[in-house]
Amino acid sequence: MAQTAQPPAGLTPEAEEAGFYHEAALNASWTGARLALGGMSFGFGAFVFAFFYLRSLNSHNDWYPAGFKAPQAWAGVLIMLLVVVSALLQTAVLQRIKAGHKGIWQRGAVVALVLGLAAIAIQLWQLTDLPFPPGYAGFASVFVGFQPVFVFVVFAAMVWLEILIMRARPIPEMAFVEQPPTYAEAFGVQRFQANLSAFTVVWSFLAAIAILFWVLFYLAA
């Protein structure tokens, strides 16, 4: 990626102030991503705790009662695979934009966006066609509690990705491998790069969450 542009000595106070704001924006991207990972770890960790607590407690054998119908296994596998493939694709094409191939990243990002939206659509359909009422059993309570939260977070991630795709359109491809002619353009490219890298980390984390809860809901229940 392009190197961080440092204003040379002797610039006006306005230029130096712009440089300080630029550094703060870069730091904010990574700070925000780390805070998001911490918040989601606590949020999804609550569902992991509820899963194992209710499963071990199993009051009146109501965790997974006799005759209980599990959610559609094929839907769970498909949702997990869509999110994981989307995250892997985004990680792969991120390396291409670092090498200056913006077009390859754009096409890959669009595919990753479509895969993420498809995962959301299948989850929403699954929630409307569950073979059990929400509070029928302990498993049902955790499952119905987790899915809408995950859908919302994945949707927010896809909105973030769509914004990045639109922001990349006016940036020249060579700006990712060569220093742009002005500091304003260089700062814009570097902020985009920081946001894109932060998104990739968050999206990869959500892919790991998708795998974890697929294992819990469909293999360990």
Tab-separated table of N, CA, C and O in Angstrom, residues 129-197:
chain	number	residue	atom	x	y	z
A	129	ASP	N	-39.577	-19.965	9.238
A	129	ASP	CA	-40.032	-21.331	8.952
A	129	ASP	C	-39.440	-22.329	9.949
A	129	ASP	O	-39.089	-23.445	9.593
A	130	LEU	N	-39.340	-21.924	11.204
A	130	LEU	CA	-38.779	-22.807	12.219
A	130	LEU	C	-39.778	-23.908	12.580
A	130	LEU	O	-40.992	-23.657	12.644
A	131	PRO	N	-39.299	-25.116	12.848
A	131	PRO	CA	-40.195	-26.211	13.213
A	131	PRO	C	-40.571	-26.219	14.692
A	131	PRO	O	-41.107	-27.201	15.179
A	132	PHE	N	-40.282	-25.131	15.408
A	132	PHE	CA	-40.592	-25.052	16.844
A	132	PHE	C	-40.891	-23.603	17.211
A	132	PHE	O	-40.386	-22.673	16.579
A	133	PRO	N	-41.716	-23.396	18.253
A	133	PRO	CA	-41.947	-22.031	18.744
A	133	PRO	C	-40.685	-21.508	19.427
A	133	PRO	O	-39.854	-22.285	19.902
A	134	PRO	N	-40.509	-20.195	19.527
A	134	PRO	CA	-39.284	-19.630	20.095
A	134	PRO	C	-38.952	-20.113	21.496
A	134	PRO	O	-37.794	-20.363	21.808
A	135	GLY	N	-39.935	-20.257	22.381
A	135	GLY	CA	-39.664	-20.647	23.760
A	135	GLY	C	-39.999	-22.089	24.066
A	135	GLY	O	-40.178	-22.456	25.234
A	136	TYR	N	-40.052	-22.933	23.054
A	136	TYR	CA	-40.488	-24.321	23.247
A	136	TYR	C	-39.494	-25.117	24.079
A	136	TYR	O	-39.873	-25.996	24.847
A	137	ALA	N	-38.197	-24.834	23.944
A	137	ALA	CA	-37.174	-25.591	24.659
A	137	ALA	C	-35.970	-24.683	24.895
A	137	ALA	O	-35.891	-23.574	24.348
A	138	GLY	N	-35.034	-25.162	25.721
A	138	GLY	CA	-33.845	-24.370	25.978
A	138	GLY	C	-33.049	-24.097	24.716
A	138	GLY	O	-32.597	-22.976	24.470
A	139	PHE	N	-32.879	-25.133	23.910
A	139	PHE	CA	-32.171	-24.971	22.629
A	139	PHE	C	-32.877	-23.948	21.757
A	139	PHE	O	-32.226	-23.082	21.141
A	140	ALA	N	-34.186	-24.029	21.681
A	140	ALA	CA	-34.956	-23.110	20.842
A	140	ALA	C	-34.764	-21.669	21.301
A	140	ALA	O	-34.644	-20.753	20.478
A	141	SER	N	-34.708	-21.446	22.621
A	141	SER	CA	-34.538	-20.087	23.134
A	141	SER	C	-33.198	-19.497	22.726
A	141	SER	O	-33.111	-18.341	22.303
A	142	VAL	N	-32.138	-20.279	22.853
A	142	VAL	CA	-30.807	-19.786	22.477
A	142	VAL	C	-30.735	-19.574	20.968
A	142	VAL	O	-30.199	-18.561	20.496
A	143	PHE	N	-31.275	-20.501	20.212
A	143	PHE	CA	-31.215	-20.407	18.746
A	143	PHE	C	-31.948	-19.169	18.254
A	143	PHE	O	-31.405	-18.391	17.456
A	144	VAL	N	-33.161	-18.959	18.730
A	144	VAL	CA	-33.968	-17.826	18.284
A	144	VAL	C	-33.401	-16.515	18.824
A	144	VAL	O	-33.554	-15.460	18.199
A	145	GLY	N	-32.734	-16.559	19.959
A	145	GLY	CA	-32.108	-15.346	20.470
A	145	GLY	C	-30.874	-14.942	19.678
A	145	GLY	O	-30.653	-13.758	19.406
A	146	PHE	N	-30.080	-15.927	19.289
A	146	PHE	CA	-28.828	-15.633	18.572
A	146	PHE	C	-29.055	-15.175	17.145
A	146	PHE	O	-28.413	-14.222	16.680
A	147	GLN	N	-29.931	-15.845	16.418
A	147	GLN	CA	-30.039	-15.613	14.981
A	147	GLN	C	-30.361	-14.166	14.608
A	147	GLN	O	-29.700	-13.597	13.718
A	148	PRO	N	-31.359	-13.498	15.223
A	148	PRO	CA	-31.619	-12.103	14.830
A	148	PRO	C	-30.442	-11.180	15.115
A	148	PRO	O	-30.184	-10.251	14.345
A	149	VAL	N	-29.730	-11.426	16.210
A	149	VAL	CA	-28.558	-10.599	16.522
A	149	VAL	C	-27.488	-10.783	15.455
A	149	VAL	O	-26.887	-9.815	14.969
A	150	PHE	N	-27.244	-12.022	15.063
A	150	PHE	CA	-26.235	-12.297	14.043
A	150	PHE	C	-26.641	-11.694	12.705
A	150	PHE	O	-25.797	-11.146	11.978
A	151	VAL	N	-27.919	-11.789	12.366
A	151	VAL	CA	-28.404	-11.194	11.113
A	151	VAL	C	-28.146	-9.691	11.113
A	151	VAL	O	-27.667	-9.126	10.116
A	152	PHE	N	-28.446	-9.032	12.219
A	152	PHE	CA	-28.261	-7.582	12.299
A	152	PHE	C	-26.789	-7.205	12.142
A	152	PHE	O	-26.452	-6.270	11.409
A	153	VAL	N	-25.899	-7.922	12.815
A	153	VAL	CA	-24.472	-7.613	12.749
A	153	VAL	C	-23.930	-7.869	11.343
A	153	VAL	O	-23.149	-7.071	10.810
A	154	VAL	N	-24.331	-8.974	10.739
A	154	VAL	CA	-23.880	-9.271	9.374
A	154	VAL	C	-24.399	-8.216	8.400
A	154	VAL	O	-23.675	-7.771	7.487
A	155	PHE	N	-25.649	-7.788	8.583
A	155	PHE	CA	-26.198	-6.741	7.717
A	155	PHE	C	-25.399	-5.451	7.865
A	155	PHE	O	-25.097	-4.772	6.863
A	156	ALA	N	-25.051	-5.087	9.098
A	156	ALA	CA	-24.243	-3.886	9.315
A	156	ALA	C	-22.885	-4.012	8.629
A	156	ALA	O	-22.381	-3.045	8.042
A	157	ALA	N	-22.289	-5.206	8.676
A	157	ALA	CA	-21.012	-5.426	7.996
A	157	ALA	C	-21.162	-5.283	6.489
A	157	ALA	O	-20.281	-4.729	5.813
A	158	MET	N	-22.266	-5.757	5.941
A	158	MET	CA	-22.472	-5.644	4.505
A	158	MET	C	-22.714	-4.193	4.082
A	158	MET	O	-22.302	-3.785	2.979
A	159	VAL	N	-23.370	-3.416	4.927
A	159	VAL	CA	-23.507	-1.984	4.643
A	159	VAL	C	-22.131	-1.322	4.618
A	159	VAL	O	-21.831	-0.495	3.739
A	160	TRP	N	-21.277	-1.690	5.561
A	160	TRP	CA	-19.902	-1.176	5.603
A	160	TRP	C	-19.159	-1.533	4.317
A	160	TRP	O	-18.488	-0.686	3.721
A	161	LEU	N	-19.284	-2.773	3.872
A	161	LEU	CA	-18.607	-3.195	2.652
A	161	LEU	C	-19.128	-2.435	1.437
A	161	LEU	O	-18.348	-2.030	0.558
A	162	GLU	N	-20.428	-2.231	1.373
A	162	GLU	CA	-21.000	-1.497	0.242
A	162	GLU	C	-20.478	-0.060	0.214
A	162	GLU	O	-20.180	0.485	-0.870
A	163	ILE	N	-20.329	0.547	1.377
A	163	ILE	CA	-19.780	1.903	1.450
A	163	ILE	C	-18.338	1.920	0.938
A	163	ILE	O	-17.926	2.826	0.205
A	164	LEU	N	-17.554	0.898	1.320
A	164	LEU	CA	-16.169	0.816	0.861
A	164	LEU	C	-16.091	0.655	-0.657
A	164	LEU	O	-15.230	1.248	-1.316
A	165	ILE	N	-16.984	-0.151	-1.212
A	165	ILE	CA	-17.001	-0.340	-2.661
A	165	ILE	C	-17.278	0.983	-3.367
A	165	ILE	O	-16.627	1.323	-4.370
A	166	MET	N	-18.223	1.753	-2.848
A	166	MET	CA	-18.539	3.040	-3.465
A	166	MET	C	-17.409	4.043	-3.271
A	166	MET	O	-17.109	4.836	-4.172
A	167	ARG	N	-16.770	4.023	-2.118
A	167	ARG	CA	-15.668	4.958	-1.856
A	167	ARG	C	-14.462	4.682	-2.750
A	167	ARG	O	-13.685	5.593	-3.056
A	168	ALA	N	-14.285	3.436	-3.163
A	168	ALA	CA	-13.128	3.081	-3.985
A	168	ALA	C	-13.266	3.545	-5.424
A	168	ALA	O	-12.254	3.680	-6.130
A	169	ARG	N	-14.472	3.805	-5.877
A	169	ARG	CA	-14.692	4.101	-7.298
A	169	ARG	C	-13.905	5.311	-7.796
A	169	ARG	O	-13.287	5.240	-8.865
A	170	PRO	N	-13.864	6.443	-7.065
A	170	PRO	CA	-13.134	7.596	-7.610
A	170	PRO	C	-11.624	7.557	-7.378
A	170	PRO	O	-10.911	8.449	-7.866
A	171	ILE	N	-11.100	6.561	-6.651
A	171	ILE	CA	-9.675	6.502	-6.359
A	171	ILE	C	-8.936	5.872	-7.536
A	171	ILE	O	-9.258	4.743	-7.932
A	172	PRO	N	-7.939	6.550	-8.106
A	172	PRO	CA	-7.170	5.954	-9.216
A	172	PRO	C	-6.442	4.694	-8.760
A	172	PRO	O	-5.980	4.602	-7.623
A	173	GLU	N	-6.348	3.731	-9.655
A	173	GLU	CA	-5.722	2.461	-9.304
A	173	GLU	C	-4.259	2.633	-8.897
A	173	GLU	O	-3.775	1.993	-7.958
A	174	MET	N	-3.543	3.522	-9.563
A	174	MET	CA	-2.126	3.715	-9.269
A	174	MET	C	-1.903	4.347	-7.904
A	174	MET	O	-0.787	4.294	-7.368
A	175	ALA	N	-2.934	4.947	-7.325
A	175	ALA	CA	-2.778	5.584	-6.018
A	175	ALA	C	-2.493	4.568	-4.922
A	175	ALA	O	-2.037	4.939	-3.837
A	176	PHE	N	-2.736	3.285	-5.194
A	176	PHE	CA	-2.489	2.257	-4.192
A	176	PHE	C	-1.040	1.767	-4.202
A	176	PHE	O	-0.639	1.043	-3.296
A	177	VAL	N	-0.275	2.143	-5.205
A	177	VAL	CA	1.122	1.709	-5.274
A	177	VAL	C	2.084	2.882	-5.413
A	177	VAL	O	3.285	2.734	-5.185
A	178	GLU	N	1.595	4.063	-5.802
A	178	GLU	CA	2.439	5.240	-5.931
A	178	GLU	C	1.847	6.384	-5.116
A	178	GLU	O	0.632	6.453	-4.916
A	179	GLN	N	2.725	7.272	-4.649
A	179	GLN	CA	2.285	8.410	-3.858
A	179	GLN	C	1.445	9.357	-4.713
A	179	GLN	O	1.909	9.818	-5.764
A	180	PRO	N	0.187	9.645	-4.336
A	180	PRO	CA	-0.621	10.607	-5.091
A	180	PRO	C	0.037	11.985	-5.088
A	180	PRO	O	0.860	12.290	-4.219
A	181	PRO	N	-0.321	12.833	-6.044
A	181	PRO	CA	0.362	14.132	-6.182
A	181	PRO	C	0.104	15.113	-5.048
A	181	PRO	O	0.909	16.014	-4.827
A	182	THR	N	-1.009	14.985	-4.334
A	182	THR	CA	-1.321	15.920	-3.249
A	182	THR	C	-1.496	15.160	-1.949
A	182	THR	O	-1.838	13.971	-1.929
A	183	TYR	N	-1.268	15.895	-0.853
A	183	TYR	CA	-1.441	15.274	0.456
A	183	TYR	C	-2.903	14.916	0.725
A	183	TYR	O	-3.190	13.908	1.364
A	184	ALA	N	-3.820	15.718	0.219
A	184	ALA	CA	-5.239	15.409	0.424
A	184	ALA	C	-5.603	14.075	-0.216
A	184	ALA	O	-6.322	13.255	0.379
A	185	GLU	N	-5.109	13.841	-1.429
A	185	GLU	CA	-5.385	12.562	-2.105
A	185	GLU	C	-4.704	11.402	-1.391
A	185	GLU	O	-5.284	10.320	-1.245
A	186	ALA	N	-3.458	11.626	-0.945
A	186	ALA	CA	-2.750	10.571	-0.217
A	186	ALA	C	-3.465	10.222	1.075
A	186	ALA	O	-3.606	9.049	1.426
A	187	PHE	N	-3.928	11.249	1.785
A	187	PHE	CA	-4.650	11.001	3.032
A	187	PHE	C	-5.930	10.215	2.763
A	187	PHE	O	-6.288	9.305	3.512
A	188	GLY	N	-6.634	10.558	1.678
A	188	GLY	CA	-7.866	9.843	1.357
A	188	GLY	C	-7.624	8.376	1.065
A	188	GLY	O	-8.378	7.505	1.517
A	189	VAL	N	-6.560	8.072	0.321
A	189	VAL	CA	-6.227	6.679	0.008
A	189	VAL	C	-5.872	5.921	1.274
A	189	VAL	O	-6.315	4.782	1.495
A	190	GLN	N	-5.068	6.528	2.136
A	190	GLN	CA	-4.645	5.847	3.359
A	190	GLN	C	-5.816	5.591	4.306
A	190	GLN	O	-5.883	4.546	4.957
A	191	ARG	N	-6.748	6.527	4.371
A	191	ARG	CA	-7.932	6.302	5.213
A	191	ARG	C	-8.791	5.175	4.655
A	191	ARG	O	-9.333	4.363	5.407
A	192	PHE	N	-8.916	5.142	3.336
A	192	PHE	CA	-9.663	4.045	2.723
A	192	PHE	C	-9.003	2.708	3.027
A	192	PHE	O	-9.669	1.730	3.369
A	193	GLN	N	-7.685	2.646	2.899
A	193	GLN	CA	-6.951	1.414	3.171
A	193	GLN	C	-7.142	0.967	4.616
A	193	GLN	O	-7.327	-0.229	4.886
A	194	ALA	N	-7.081	1.916	5.546
A	194	ALA	CA	-7.254	1.575	6.956
A	194	ALA	C	-8.653	1.030	7.216
A	194	ALA	O	-8.831	0.044	7.945
A	195	ASN	N	-9.661	1.666	6.617
A	195	ASN	CA	-11.032	1.187	6.793
A	195	ASN	C	-11.227	-0.185	6.169
A	195	ASN	O	-11.919	-1.044	6.743
A	196	LEU	N	-10.627	-0.413	5.005
A	196	LEU	CA	-10.767	-1.699	4.335
A	196	LEU	C	-10.107	-2.814	5.145
A	196	LEU	O	-10.674	-3.906	5.297
A	197	SER	N	-8.932	-2.555	5.676
A	197	SER	CA	-8.255	-3.558	6.495
A	197	SER	C	-9.036	-3.830	7.775
A	197	SER	O	-9.160	-4.983	8.203
